[in-house]
């Protein structure tokens, strides 16, 4: 079995801290564990977030390849309910540092892409195609985008974003998701001229890693049994959670936290940036479904 893991260099270097990966590999189809490990799985297995970039621009060919990878992602009904906005203006990048929870690497990233949930393009096309008129003529209700359309468009945009990540990784280009782009919706709408039925669901920073990725330790994931269910959803008890989080325990917690759960809540779920996300998304949804 160890021979089959030879190509997973960083995984094999961290067997003690990543036993779950080994167990997952044991369950994988035997063809994947052949002498020649699937190259795509190598990229997926070794991917990690990169926030420090070489002072080296990406070539236009590399950017085009990343965009192409995103565009080839699966999409609902082949309708592509998303758009990709490239941020080149350095002043806008620097502003995004502040509006996205003070993350300085945004300004230093050679490539910044915002993935937009986009129903506007289709509804503009429907107007050009006289869809409202044909609906009136045949007494068919003309519906405008609602919450379900927003969720569907977000799915399309996020799938495309992950395709971009894997494409970039295959080129040796690192990436970092910025979920904070959903904050400060009023500012971001003005910055990028976003119409009513367009929502910035995620942002990605790309660049060549300054640190040798082969020396980075992959962060742990929950054991498979806590993620993969068969037949119905499962909930867990206190003992289960001890096992689930055994890789996550740490010695120092944020102020006022007495355990890991409290630490995560105070730093993440109950934090100021999470509250701003909630405020911003509520406004975006209200505007999205509002009838003109």
PDB file of C-alpha atoms in Angstrom:
ATOM      1  CA  UNK A   1       0.000   0.000   0.000  1.00  0.00           C
ATOM      2  CA  UNK A   2       2.798   2.417   0.835  1.00  0.00           C
ATOM      3  CA  UNK A   3       4.194   2.000  -2.680  1.00  0.00           C
ATOM      4  CA  UNK A   4       0.933   3.304  -4.078  1.00  0.00           C
ATOM      5  CA  UNK A   5       1.256   6.450  -1.985  1.00  0.00           C
ATOM      6  CA  UNK A   6       4.663   7.394  -3.342  1.00  0.00           C
ATOM      7  CA  UNK A   7       3.314  10.091  -5.593  1.00  0.00           C
ATOM      8  CA  UNK A   8       1.385  11.682  -2.732  1.00  0.00           C
ATOM      9  CA  UNK A   9       4.553  13.327  -1.429  1.00  0.00           C
ATOM     10  CA  UNK A  10       3.132  15.675   1.159  1.00  0.00           C
ATOM     11  CA  UNK A  11       0.492  13.237   2.336  1.00  0.00           C
ATOM     12  CA  UNK A  12       3.061  10.527   2.909  1.00  0.00           C
ATOM     13  CA  UNK A  13       5.243  12.968   4.831  1.00  0.00           C
ATOM     14  CA  UNK A  14       2.438  13.556   7.308  1.00  0.00           C
ATOM     15  CA  UNK A  15       0.999  10.084   7.883  1.00  0.00           C
ATOM     16  CA  UNK A  16       0.808  10.535  11.650  1.00  0.00           C
ATOM     17  CA  UNK A  17      -1.287  13.700  11.388  1.00  0.00           C
ATOM     18  CA  UNK A  18      -3.376  12.608   8.425  1.00  0.00           C
ATOM     19  CA  UNK A  19      -4.415   9.009   9.087  1.00  0.00           C
ATOM     20  CA  UNK A  20      -7.893   9.759   7.787  1.00  0.00           C
ATOM     21  CA  UNK A  21      -6.446  10.425   4.345  1.00  0.00           C
ATOM     22  CA  UNK A  22      -4.838   6.983   4.405  1.00  0.00           C
ATOM     23  CA  UNK A  23      -8.121   5.348   5.379  1.00  0.00           C
ATOM     24  CA  UNK A  24      -9.887   7.215   2.597  1.00  0.00           C
ATOM     25  CA  UNK A  25      -7.283   6.051   0.125  1.00  0.00           C
ATOM     26  CA  UNK A  26      -7.743   2.449   1.267  1.00  0.00           C
ATOM     27  CA  UNK A  27     -11.423   2.732   0.388  1.00  0.00           C
ATOM     28  CA  UNK A  28     -10.750   4.296  -2.986  1.00  0.00           C
ATOM     29  CA  UNK A  29     -11.248   2.327  -6.173  1.00  0.00           C
ATOM     30  CA  UNK A  30      -8.301   0.022  -6.815  1.00  0.00           C
ATOM     31  CA  UNK A  31      -7.572   1.695 -10.136  1.00  0.00           C
ATOM     32  CA  UNK A  32      -6.810   4.919  -8.273  1.00  0.00           C
ATOM     33  CA  UNK A  33      -4.268   3.065  -6.178  1.00  0.00           C
ATOM     34  CA  UNK A  34      -2.412   1.711  -9.187  1.00  0.00           C
ATOM     35  CA  UNK A  35       1.240   2.570  -9.676  1.00  0.00           C
ATOM     36  CA  UNK A  36       0.292   5.630 -11.667  1.00  0.00           C
ATOM     37  CA  UNK A  37      -1.931   7.718  -9.397  1.00  0.00           C
ATOM     38  CA  UNK A  38      -4.482   9.897 -11.195  1.00  0.00           C
ATOM     39  CA  UNK A  39      -2.924  13.324 -11.738  1.00  0.00           C
ATOM     40  CA  UNK A  40      -6.149  15.193 -10.938  1.00  0.00           C
ATOM     41  CA  UNK A  41      -6.391  13.494  -7.544  1.00  0.00           C
ATOM     42  CA  UNK A  42      -2.815  14.487  -6.800  1.00  0.00           C
ATOM     43  CA  UNK A  43      -3.730  18.123  -7.416  1.00  0.00           C
ATOM     44  CA  UNK A  44      -6.871  17.896  -5.265  1.00  0.00           C
ATOM     45  CA  UNK A  45      -5.122  16.050  -2.433  1.00  0.00           C
ATOM     46  CA  UNK A  46      -2.244  18.511  -2.210  1.00  0.00           C
ATOM     47  CA  UNK A  47      -4.144  21.770  -2.595  1.00  0.00           C
ATOM     48  CA  UNK A  48      -3.840  24.229   0.291  1.00  0.00           C
ATOM     49  CA  UNK A  49      -4.646  27.917   0.728  1.00  0.00           C
ATOM     50  CA  UNK A  50      -1.942  30.364  -0.361  1.00  0.00           C
ATOM     51  CA  UNK A  51      -1.896  33.918   1.010  1.00  0.00           C
ATOM     52  CA  UNK A  52       1.725  34.907   0.337  1.00  0.00           C
ATOM     53  CA  UNK A  53       2.649  35.322  -3.317  1.00  0.00           C
ATOM     54  CA  UNK A  54       5.791  35.742  -5.355  1.00  0.00           C
ATOM     55  CA  UNK A  55       6.191  39.188  -6.875  1.00  0.00           C
ATOM     56  CA  UNK A  56       5.548  37.660 -10.273  1.00  0.00           C
ATOM     57  CA  UNK A  57       2.614  38.471 -12.560  1.00  0.00           C
ATOM     58  CA  UNK A  58       0.597  35.727 -14.168  1.00  0.00           C
ATOM     59  CA  UNK A  59       0.856  35.555 -17.935  1.00  0.00           C
ATOM     60  CA  UNK A  60      -2.236  36.243 -20.010  1.00  0.00           C
ATOM     61  CA  UNK A  61      -2.122  32.638 -21.163  1.00  0.00           C
ATOM     62  CA  UNK A  62      -2.211  31.439 -17.542  1.00  0.00           C
ATOM     63  CA  UNK A  63      -5.129  33.740 -16.751  1.00  0.00           C
ATOM     64  CA  UNK A  64      -6.981  32.558 -19.853  1.00  0.00           C
ATOM     65  CA  UNK A  65      -6.388  28.944 -18.848  1.00  0.00           C
ATOM     66  CA  UNK A  66      -7.809  29.550 -15.349  1.00  0.00           C
ATOM     67  CA  UNK A  67     -10.871  31.300 -16.790  1.00  0.00           C
ATOM     68  CA  UNK A  68     -11.340  28.514 -19.323  1.00  0.00           C
ATOM     69  CA  UNK A  69     -11.230  25.932 -16.539  1.00  0.00           C
ATOM     70  CA  UNK A  70     -13.923  27.862 -14.668  1.00  0.00           C
ATOM     71  CA  UNK A  71     -16.142  28.145 -17.735  1.00  0.00           C
ATOM     72  CA  UNK A  72     -15.973  24.388 -18.333  1.00  0.00           C
ATOM     73  CA  UNK A  73     -17.538  23.748 -14.913  1.00  0.00           C
ATOM     74  CA  UNK A  74     -20.932  22.026 -14.657  1.00  0.00           C
ATOM     75  CA  UNK A  75     -23.814  24.493 -14.769  1.00  0.00           C
ATOM     76  CA  UNK A  76     -27.571  24.277 -14.190  1.00  0.00           C
ATOM     77  CA  UNK A  77     -29.266  23.548 -17.508  1.00  0.00           C
ATOM     78  CA  UNK A  78     -26.135  24.778 -19.292  1.00  0.00           C
ATOM     79  CA  UNK A  79     -27.433  28.304 -18.621  1.00  0.00           C
ATOM     80  CA  UNK A  80     -24.315  29.554 -16.791  1.00  0.00           C
ATOM     81  CA  UNK A  81     -25.970  31.664 -14.103  1.00  0.00           C
ATOM     82  CA  UNK A  82     -22.696  33.372 -13.184  1.00  0.00           C
ATOM     83  CA  UNK A  83     -20.146  35.903 -14.356  1.00  0.00           C
ATOM     84  CA  UNK A  84     -16.464  36.309 -13.511  1.00  0.00           C
ATOM     85  CA  UNK A  85     -15.161  39.793 -12.772  1.00  0.00           C
ATOM     86  CA  UNK A  86     -11.392  40.346 -12.911  1.00  0.00           C
ATOM     87  CA  UNK A  87     -10.142  43.143 -10.649  1.00  0.00           C
ATOM     88  CA  UNK A  88      -7.112  44.843 -12.214  1.00  0.00           C
ATOM     89  CA  UNK A  89      -7.348  48.312 -10.668  1.00  0.00           C
ATOM     90  CA  UNK A  90      -4.844  48.393  -7.789  1.00  0.00           C
ATOM     91  CA  UNK A  91      -6.854  51.016  -5.919  1.00  0.00           C
ATOM     92  CA  UNK A  92      -9.876  48.725  -5.990  1.00  0.00           C
ATOM     93  CA  UNK A  93      -7.781  45.829  -4.719  1.00  0.00           C
ATOM     94  CA  UNK A  94      -6.608  47.993  -1.834  1.00  0.00           C
ATOM     95  CA  UNK A  95     -10.177  49.004  -1.085  1.00  0.00           C
ATOM     96  CA  UNK A  96     -11.214  45.346  -1.087  1.00  0.00           C
ATOM     97  CA  UNK A  97      -8.605  44.726   1.610  1.00  0.00           C
ATOM     98  CA  UNK A  98     -10.642  46.985   3.906  1.00  0.00           C
ATOM     99  CA  UNK A  99     -14.146  45.973   2.810  1.00  0.00           C
ATOM    100  CA  UNK A 100     -13.269  42.263   3.076  1.00  0.00           C
ATOM    101  CA  UNK A 101     -12.238  42.194   6.729  1.00  0.00           C
ATOM    102  CA  UNK A 102      -8.718  43.641   6.411  1.00  0.00           C
ATOM    103  CA  UNK A 103      -6.919  40.947   4.420  1.00  0.00           C
ATOM    104  CA  UNK A 104      -3.751  42.552   2.982  1.00  0.00           C
ATOM    105  CA  UNK A 105      -2.903  39.698   0.627  1.00  0.00           C
ATOM    106  CA  UNK A 106      -5.800  40.769  -1.612  1.00  0.00           C
ATOM    107  CA  UNK A 107      -3.850  43.855  -2.675  1.00  0.00           C
ATOM    108  CA  UNK A 108      -0.724  41.792  -3.359  1.00  0.00           C
ATOM    109  CA  UNK A 109      -2.363  39.031  -5.388  1.00  0.00           C
ATOM    110  CA  UNK A 110      -1.383  39.054  -9.091  1.00  0.00           C
ATOM    111  CA  UNK A 111      -4.894  37.918 -10.045  1.00  0.00           C
ATOM    112  CA  UNK A 112      -8.174  38.667  -8.262  1.00  0.00           C
ATOM    113  CA  UNK A 113     -11.439  37.218  -9.577  1.00  0.00           C
ATOM    114  CA  UNK A 114     -14.918  37.865  -8.185  1.00  0.00           C
ATOM    115  CA  UNK A 115     -17.476  35.165  -8.965  1.00  0.00           C
ATOM    116  CA  UNK A 116     -20.930  36.634  -9.390  1.00  0.00           C
ATOM    117  CA  UNK A 117     -24.246  34.852  -9.100  1.00  0.00           C
ATOM    118  CA  UNK A 118     -25.856  36.333 -12.209  1.00  0.00           C
ATOM    119  CA  UNK A 119     -29.475  36.148 -13.329  1.00  0.00           C
ATOM    120  CA  UNK A 120     -29.341  39.637 -14.833  1.00  0.00           C
ATOM    121  CA  UNK A 121     -27.865  38.466 -18.138  1.00  0.00           C
ATOM    122  CA  UNK A 122     -30.703  36.008 -18.785  1.00  0.00           C
ATOM    123  CA  UNK A 123     -33.428  38.475 -17.855  1.00  0.00           C
ATOM    124  CA  UNK A 124     -31.887  41.115 -20.109  1.00  0.00           C
ATOM    125  CA  UNK A 125     -31.967  38.488 -22.858  1.00  0.00           C
ATOM    126  CA  UNK A 126     -35.595  37.669 -22.062  1.00  0.00           C
ATOM    127  CA  UNK A 127     -36.516  41.341 -22.508  1.00  0.00           C
ATOM    128  CA  UNK A 128     -34.641  41.525 -25.819  1.00  0.00           C
ATOM    129  CA  UNK A 129     -36.441  38.330 -26.859  1.00  0.00           C
ATOM    130  CA  UNK A 130     -39.867  39.841 -26.013  1.00  0.00           C
ATOM    131  CA  UNK A 131     -40.560  37.193 -23.388  1.00  0.00           C
ATOM    132  CA  UNK A 132     -42.757  39.509 -21.247  1.00  0.00           C
ATOM    133  CA  UNK A 133     -44.907  40.267 -24.291  1.00  0.00           C
ATOM    134  CA  UNK A 134     -45.336  36.630 -25.275  1.00  0.00           C
ATOM    135  CA  UNK A 135     -46.317  35.832 -21.687  1.00  0.00           C
ATOM    136  CA  UNK A 136     -49.040  38.492 -21.794  1.00  0.00           C
ATOM    137  CA  UNK A 137     -50.232  37.271 -25.181  1.00  0.00           C
ATOM    138  CA  UNK A 138     -50.628  33.694 -23.988  1.00  0.00           C
ATOM    139  CA  UNK A 139     -51.691  34.527 -20.429  1.00  0.00           C
ATOM    140  CA  UNK A 140     -48.574  32.994 -18.905  1.00  0.00           C
ATOM    141  CA  UNK A 141     -47.245  34.404 -15.642  1.00  0.00           C
ATOM    142  CA  UNK A 142     -43.935  36.203 -16.156  1.00  0.00           C
ATOM    143  CA  UNK A 143     -41.842  35.469 -13.096  1.00  0.00           C
ATOM    144  CA  UNK A 144     -38.774  37.404 -12.062  1.00  0.00           C
ATOM    145  CA  UNK A 145     -35.862  35.945 -10.065  1.00  0.00           C
ATOM    146  CA  UNK A 146     -36.649  34.864  -6.505  1.00  0.00           C
ATOM    147  CA  UNK A 147     -34.721  33.223  -3.673  1.00  0.00           C
ATOM    148  CA  UNK A 148     -34.472  29.874  -5.461  1.00  0.00           C
ATOM    149  CA  UNK A 149     -32.875  31.522  -8.487  1.00  0.00           C
ATOM    150  CA  UNK A 150     -30.338  33.246  -6.256  1.00  0.00           C
ATOM    151  CA  UNK A 151     -29.366  29.936  -4.662  1.00  0.00           C
ATOM    152  CA  UNK A 152     -29.129  28.235  -8.051  1.00  0.00           C
ATOM    153  CA  UNK A 153     -26.947  31.028  -9.425  1.00  0.00           C
ATOM    154  CA  UNK A 154     -24.736  30.867  -6.327  1.00  0.00           C
ATOM    155  CA  UNK A 155     -24.270  27.133  -6.909  1.00  0.00           C
ATOM    156  CA  UNK A 156     -23.217  27.773 -10.515  1.00  0.00           C
ATOM    157  CA  UNK A 157     -20.769  30.495  -9.489  1.00  0.00           C
ATOM    158  CA  UNK A 158     -19.196  28.437  -6.701  1.00  0.00           C
ATOM    159  CA  UNK A 159     -18.763  25.369  -8.903  1.00  0.00           C
ATOM    160  CA  UNK A 160     -17.017  27.549 -11.487  1.00  0.00           C
ATOM    161  CA  UNK A 161     -14.827  29.058  -8.770  1.00  0.00           C
ATOM    162  CA  UNK A 162     -13.641  25.660  -7.579  1.00  0.00           C
ATOM    163  CA  UNK A 163     -12.865  24.648 -11.164  1.00  0.00           C
ATOM    164  CA  UNK A 164     -10.702  27.770 -11.388  1.00  0.00           C
ATOM    165  CA  UNK A 165      -8.910  26.777  -8.174  1.00  0.00           C
ATOM    166  CA  UNK A 166      -8.080  23.283  -9.419  1.00  0.00           C
ATOM    167  CA  UNK A 167      -7.033  24.599 -12.831  1.00  0.00           C
ATOM    168  CA  UNK A 168      -4.691  27.117 -11.206  1.00  0.00           C
ATOM    169  CA  UNK A 169      -3.303  24.478  -8.858  1.00  0.00           C
ATOM    170  CA  UNK A 170      -2.471  22.263 -11.828  1.00  0.00           C
ATOM    171  CA  UNK A 171      -0.368  25.149 -13.185  1.00  0.00           C
ATOM    172  CA  UNK A 172       1.496  25.573  -9.899  1.00  0.00           C
ATOM    173  CA  UNK A 173      -0.518  28.698  -9.055  1.00  0.00           C
ATOM    174  CA  UNK A 174      -1.902  29.006  -5.523  1.00  0.00           C
ATOM    175  CA  UNK A 175      -5.247  30.473  -4.490  1.00  0.00           C
ATOM    176  CA  UNK A 176      -7.225  31.798  -1.550  1.00  0.00           C
ATOM    177  CA  UNK A 177     -11.002  32.091  -1.228  1.00  0.00           C
ATOM    178  CA  UNK A 178     -12.350  35.375   0.157  1.00  0.00           C
ATOM    179  CA  UNK A 179     -15.862  34.792   1.482  1.00  0.00           C
ATOM    180  CA  UNK A 180     -15.960  38.314   2.922  1.00  0.00           C
ATOM    181  CA  UNK A 181     -16.882  39.697  -0.502  1.00  0.00           C
ATOM    182  CA  UNK A 182     -20.512  39.133   0.529  1.00  0.00           C
ATOM    183  CA  UNK A 183     -20.074  41.829   3.181  1.00  0.00           C
ATOM    184  CA  UNK A 184     -20.626  45.538   2.482  1.00  0.00           C
ATOM    185  CA  UNK A 185     -22.958  44.903  -0.445  1.00  0.00           C
ATOM    186  CA  UNK A 186     -23.659  48.608  -0.949  1.00  0.00           C
ATOM    187  CA  UNK A 187     -19.974  49.422  -1.393  1.00  0.00           C
ATOM    188  CA  UNK A 188     -19.264  46.480  -3.681  1.00  0.00           C
ATOM    189  CA  UNK A 189     -22.281  47.243  -5.867  1.00  0.00           C
ATOM    190  CA  UNK A 190     -21.004  50.750  -6.413  1.00  0.00           C
ATOM    191  CA  UNK A 191     -17.397  49.648  -6.952  1.00  0.00           C
ATOM    192  CA  UNK A 192     -18.291  47.144  -9.671  1.00  0.00           C
ATOM    193  CA  UNK A 193     -21.565  48.481 -11.076  1.00  0.00           C
ATOM    194  CA  UNK A 194     -23.524  45.409 -10.013  1.00  0.00           C
ATOM    195  CA  UNK A 195     -27.186  45.436 -11.098  1.00  0.00           C
ATOM    196  CA  UNK A 196     -30.126  44.080  -9.135  1.00  0.00           C
ATOM    197  CA  UNK A 197     -29.874  40.399 -10.052  1.00  0.00           C
ATOM    198  CA  UNK A 198     -26.120  40.038  -9.609  1.00  0.00           C
ATOM    199  CA  UNK A 199     -24.577  39.021  -6.292  1.00  0.00           C
ATOM    200  CA  UNK A 200     -20.853  38.597  -5.460  1.00  0.00           C
ATOM    201  CA  UNK A 201     -20.874  35.161  -3.850  1.00  0.00           C
ATOM    202  CA  UNK A 202     -17.105  34.621  -3.570  1.00  0.00           C
ATOM    203  CA  UNK A 203     -13.729  36.073  -4.520  1.00  0.00           C
ATOM    204  CA  UNK A 204     -10.459  34.316  -5.322  1.00  0.00           C
ATOM    205  CA  UNK A 205      -6.885  35.549  -5.099  1.00  0.00           C
ATOM    206  CA  UNK A 206      -4.291  33.780  -7.254  1.00  0.00           C
ATOM    207  CA  UNK A 207      -0.506  33.867  -7.386  1.00  0.00           C
ATOM    208  CA  UNK A 208       2.659  31.830  -7.346  1.00  0.00           C
ATOM    209  CA  UNK A 209       3.322  30.644  -3.774  1.00  0.00           C
ATOM    210  CA  UNK A 210       6.246  32.317  -2.067  1.00  0.00           C
ATOM    211  CA  UNK A 211       6.681  29.305   0.186  1.00  0.00           C
ATOM    212  CA  UNK A 212       7.555  25.873  -1.181  1.00  0.00           C
ATOM    213  CA  UNK A 213       4.228  24.053  -0.987  1.00  0.00           C
ATOM    214  CA  UNK A 214       5.940  20.698  -0.561  1.00  0.00           C
ATOM    215  CA  UNK A 215       6.979  21.872   2.914  1.00  0.00           C
ATOM    216  CA  UNK A 216       3.481  22.863   4.008  1.00  0.00           C
ATOM    217  CA  UNK A 217       1.458  20.573   6.252  1.00  0.00           C
ATOM    218  CA  UNK A 218      -2.046  19.889   5.004  1.00  0.00           C
ATOM    219  CA  UNK A 219      -4.717  21.017   7.454  1.00  0.00           C
ATOM    220  CA  UNK A 220      -6.858  18.228   8.906  1.00  0.00           C
ATOM    221  CA  UNK A 221     -10.389  17.449   7.810  1.00  0.00           C
ATOM    222  CA  UNK A 222     -13.194  15.788   9.756  1.00  0.00           C
ATOM    223  CA  UNK A 223     -13.074  11.981   9.607  1.00  0.00           C
ATOM    224  CA  UNK A 224     -15.103  10.686   6.680  1.00  0.00           C
ATOM    225  CA  UNK A 225     -17.806   9.079   8.827  1.00  0.00           C
ATOM    226  CA  UNK A 226     -18.836  12.512  10.122  1.00  0.00           C
ATOM    227  CA  UNK A 227     -19.298  13.883   6.600  1.00  0.00           C
ATOM    228  CA  UNK A 228     -20.468  10.979   4.446  1.00  0.00           C
ATOM    229  CA  UNK A 229     -23.909   9.577   5.378  1.00  0.00           C
ATOM    230  CA  UNK A 230     -25.956   6.831   3.740  1.00  0.00           C
ATOM    231  CA  UNK A 231     -29.729   6.966   3.554  1.00  0.00           C
ATOM    232  CA  UNK A 232     -30.427   9.756   6.029  1.00  0.00           C
ATOM    233  CA  UNK A 233     -28.828  12.645   7.894  1.00  0.00           C
ATOM    234  CA  UNK A 234     -27.037  11.894  11.165  1.00  0.00           C
ATOM    235  CA  UNK A 235     -26.585  14.013  14.276  1.00  0.00           C
ATOM    236  CA  UNK A 236     -23.864  13.501  16.879  1.00  0.00           C
ATOM    237  CA  UNK A 237     -23.384  13.404  20.634  1.00  0.00           C
ATOM    238  CA  UNK A 238     -20.643  14.808  22.858  1.00  0.00           C
ATOM    239  CA  UNK A 239     -18.465  11.710  22.479  1.00  0.00           C
ATOM    240  CA  UNK A 240     -18.722  11.909  18.695  1.00  0.00           C
ATOM    241  CA  UNK A 241     -17.633  15.541  18.722  1.00  0.00           C
ATOM    242  CA  UNK A 242     -14.536  14.702  20.763  1.00  0.00           C
ATOM    243  CA  UNK A 243     -13.499  12.309  18.015  1.00  0.00           C
ATOM    244  CA  UNK A 244     -14.541  14.688  15.255  1.00  0.00           C
ATOM    245  CA  UNK A 245     -12.400  17.541  16.547  1.00  0.00           C
ATOM    246  CA  UNK A 246      -9.416  15.596  17.902  1.00  0.00           C
ATOM    247  CA  UNK A 247      -7.132  17.111  15.232  1.00  0.00           C
ATOM    248  CA  UNK A 248      -8.394  20.630  15.973  1.00  0.00           C
ATOM    249  CA  UNK A 249      -7.683  20.942  19.685  1.00  0.00           C
ATOM    250  CA  UNK A 250      -5.315  23.753  20.686  1.00  0.00           C
ATOM    251  CA  UNK A 251      -3.890  25.179  23.888  1.00  0.00           C
ATOM    252  CA  UNK A 252      -4.792  28.860  23.509  1.00  0.00           C
ATOM    253  CA  UNK A 253      -8.339  30.071  22.909  1.00  0.00           C
ATOM    254  CA  UNK A 254      -9.688  33.482  22.063  1.00  0.00           C
ATOM    255  CA  UNK A 255     -10.625  35.738  24.986  1.00  0.00           C
ATOM    256  CA  UNK A 256     -13.574  34.448  27.066  1.00  0.00           C
ATOM    257  CA  UNK A 257     -13.538  31.016  25.387  1.00  0.00           C
ATOM    258  CA  UNK A 258     -13.131  27.955  27.606  1.00  0.00           C
ATOM    259  CA  UNK A 259     -13.205  25.258  24.931  1.00  0.00           C
ATOM    260  CA  UNK A 260     -12.865  24.776  21.180  1.00  0.00           C
ATOM    261  CA  UNK A 261     -16.561  25.204  20.408  1.00  0.00           C
ATOM    262  CA  UNK A 262     -16.671  28.537  22.235  1.00  0.00           C
ATOM    263  CA  UNK A 263     -13.456  29.579  20.510  1.00  0.00           C
ATOM    264  CA  UNK A 264     -14.893  28.938  17.045  1.00  0.00           C
ATOM    265  CA  UNK A 265     -18.152  30.693  17.860  1.00  0.00           C
ATOM    266  CA  UNK A 266     -16.498  33.820  19.252  1.00  0.00           C
ATOM    267  CA  UNK A 267     -13.910  34.010  16.440  1.00  0.00           C
ATOM    268  CA  UNK A 268     -16.221  33.025  13.572  1.00  0.00           C
ATOM    269  CA  UNK A 269     -19.973  32.522  13.913  1.00  0.00           C
ATOM    270  CA  UNK A 270     -20.634  35.246  16.486  1.00  0.00           C
ATOM    271  CA  UNK A 271     -17.972  37.683  15.319  1.00  0.00           C
ATOM    272  CA  UNK A 272     -18.456  41.186  13.953  1.00  0.00           C
ATOM    273  CA  UNK A 273     -17.654  40.114  10.406  1.00  0.00           C
ATOM    274  CA  UNK A 274     -20.323  37.379  10.569  1.00  0.00           C
ATOM    275  CA  UNK A 275     -22.854  39.942  11.739  1.00  0.00           C
ATOM    276  CA  UNK A 276     -21.899  42.200   8.834  1.00  0.00           C
ATOM    277  CA  UNK A 277     -22.308  39.281   6.441  1.00  0.00           C
ATOM    278  CA  UNK A 278     -25.817  38.692   7.777  1.00  0.00           C
ATOM    279  CA  UNK A 279     -26.755  42.351   7.398  1.00  0.00           C
ATOM    280  CA  UNK A 280     -25.334  42.576   3.893  1.00  0.00           C
ATOM    281  CA  UNK A 281     -26.911  39.357   2.611  1.00  0.00           C
ATOM    282  CA  UNK A 282     -30.339  40.303   4.003  1.00  0.00           C
ATOM    283  CA  UNK A 283     -30.216  43.534   2.007  1.00  0.00           C
ATOM    284  CA  UNK A 284     -29.078  41.697  -1.122  1.00  0.00           C
ATOM    285  CA  UNK A 285     -31.923  39.169  -0.859  1.00  0.00           C
ATOM    286  CA  UNK A 286     -34.528  41.853  -0.178  1.00  0.00           C
ATOM    287  CA  UNK A 287     -33.408  43.806  -3.236  1.00  0.00           C
ATOM    288  CA  UNK A 288     -33.203  40.653  -5.361  1.00  0.00           C
ATOM    289  CA  UNK A 289     -36.834  39.624  -4.744  1.00  0.00           C
ATOM    290  CA  UNK A 290     -38.296  43.137  -4.610  1.00  0.00           C
ATOM    291  CA  UNK A 291     -40.860  43.777  -7.330  1.00  0.00           C
ATOM    292  CA  UNK A 292     -40.237  46.971  -9.283  1.00  0.00           C
TER     293      UNK A 292
END
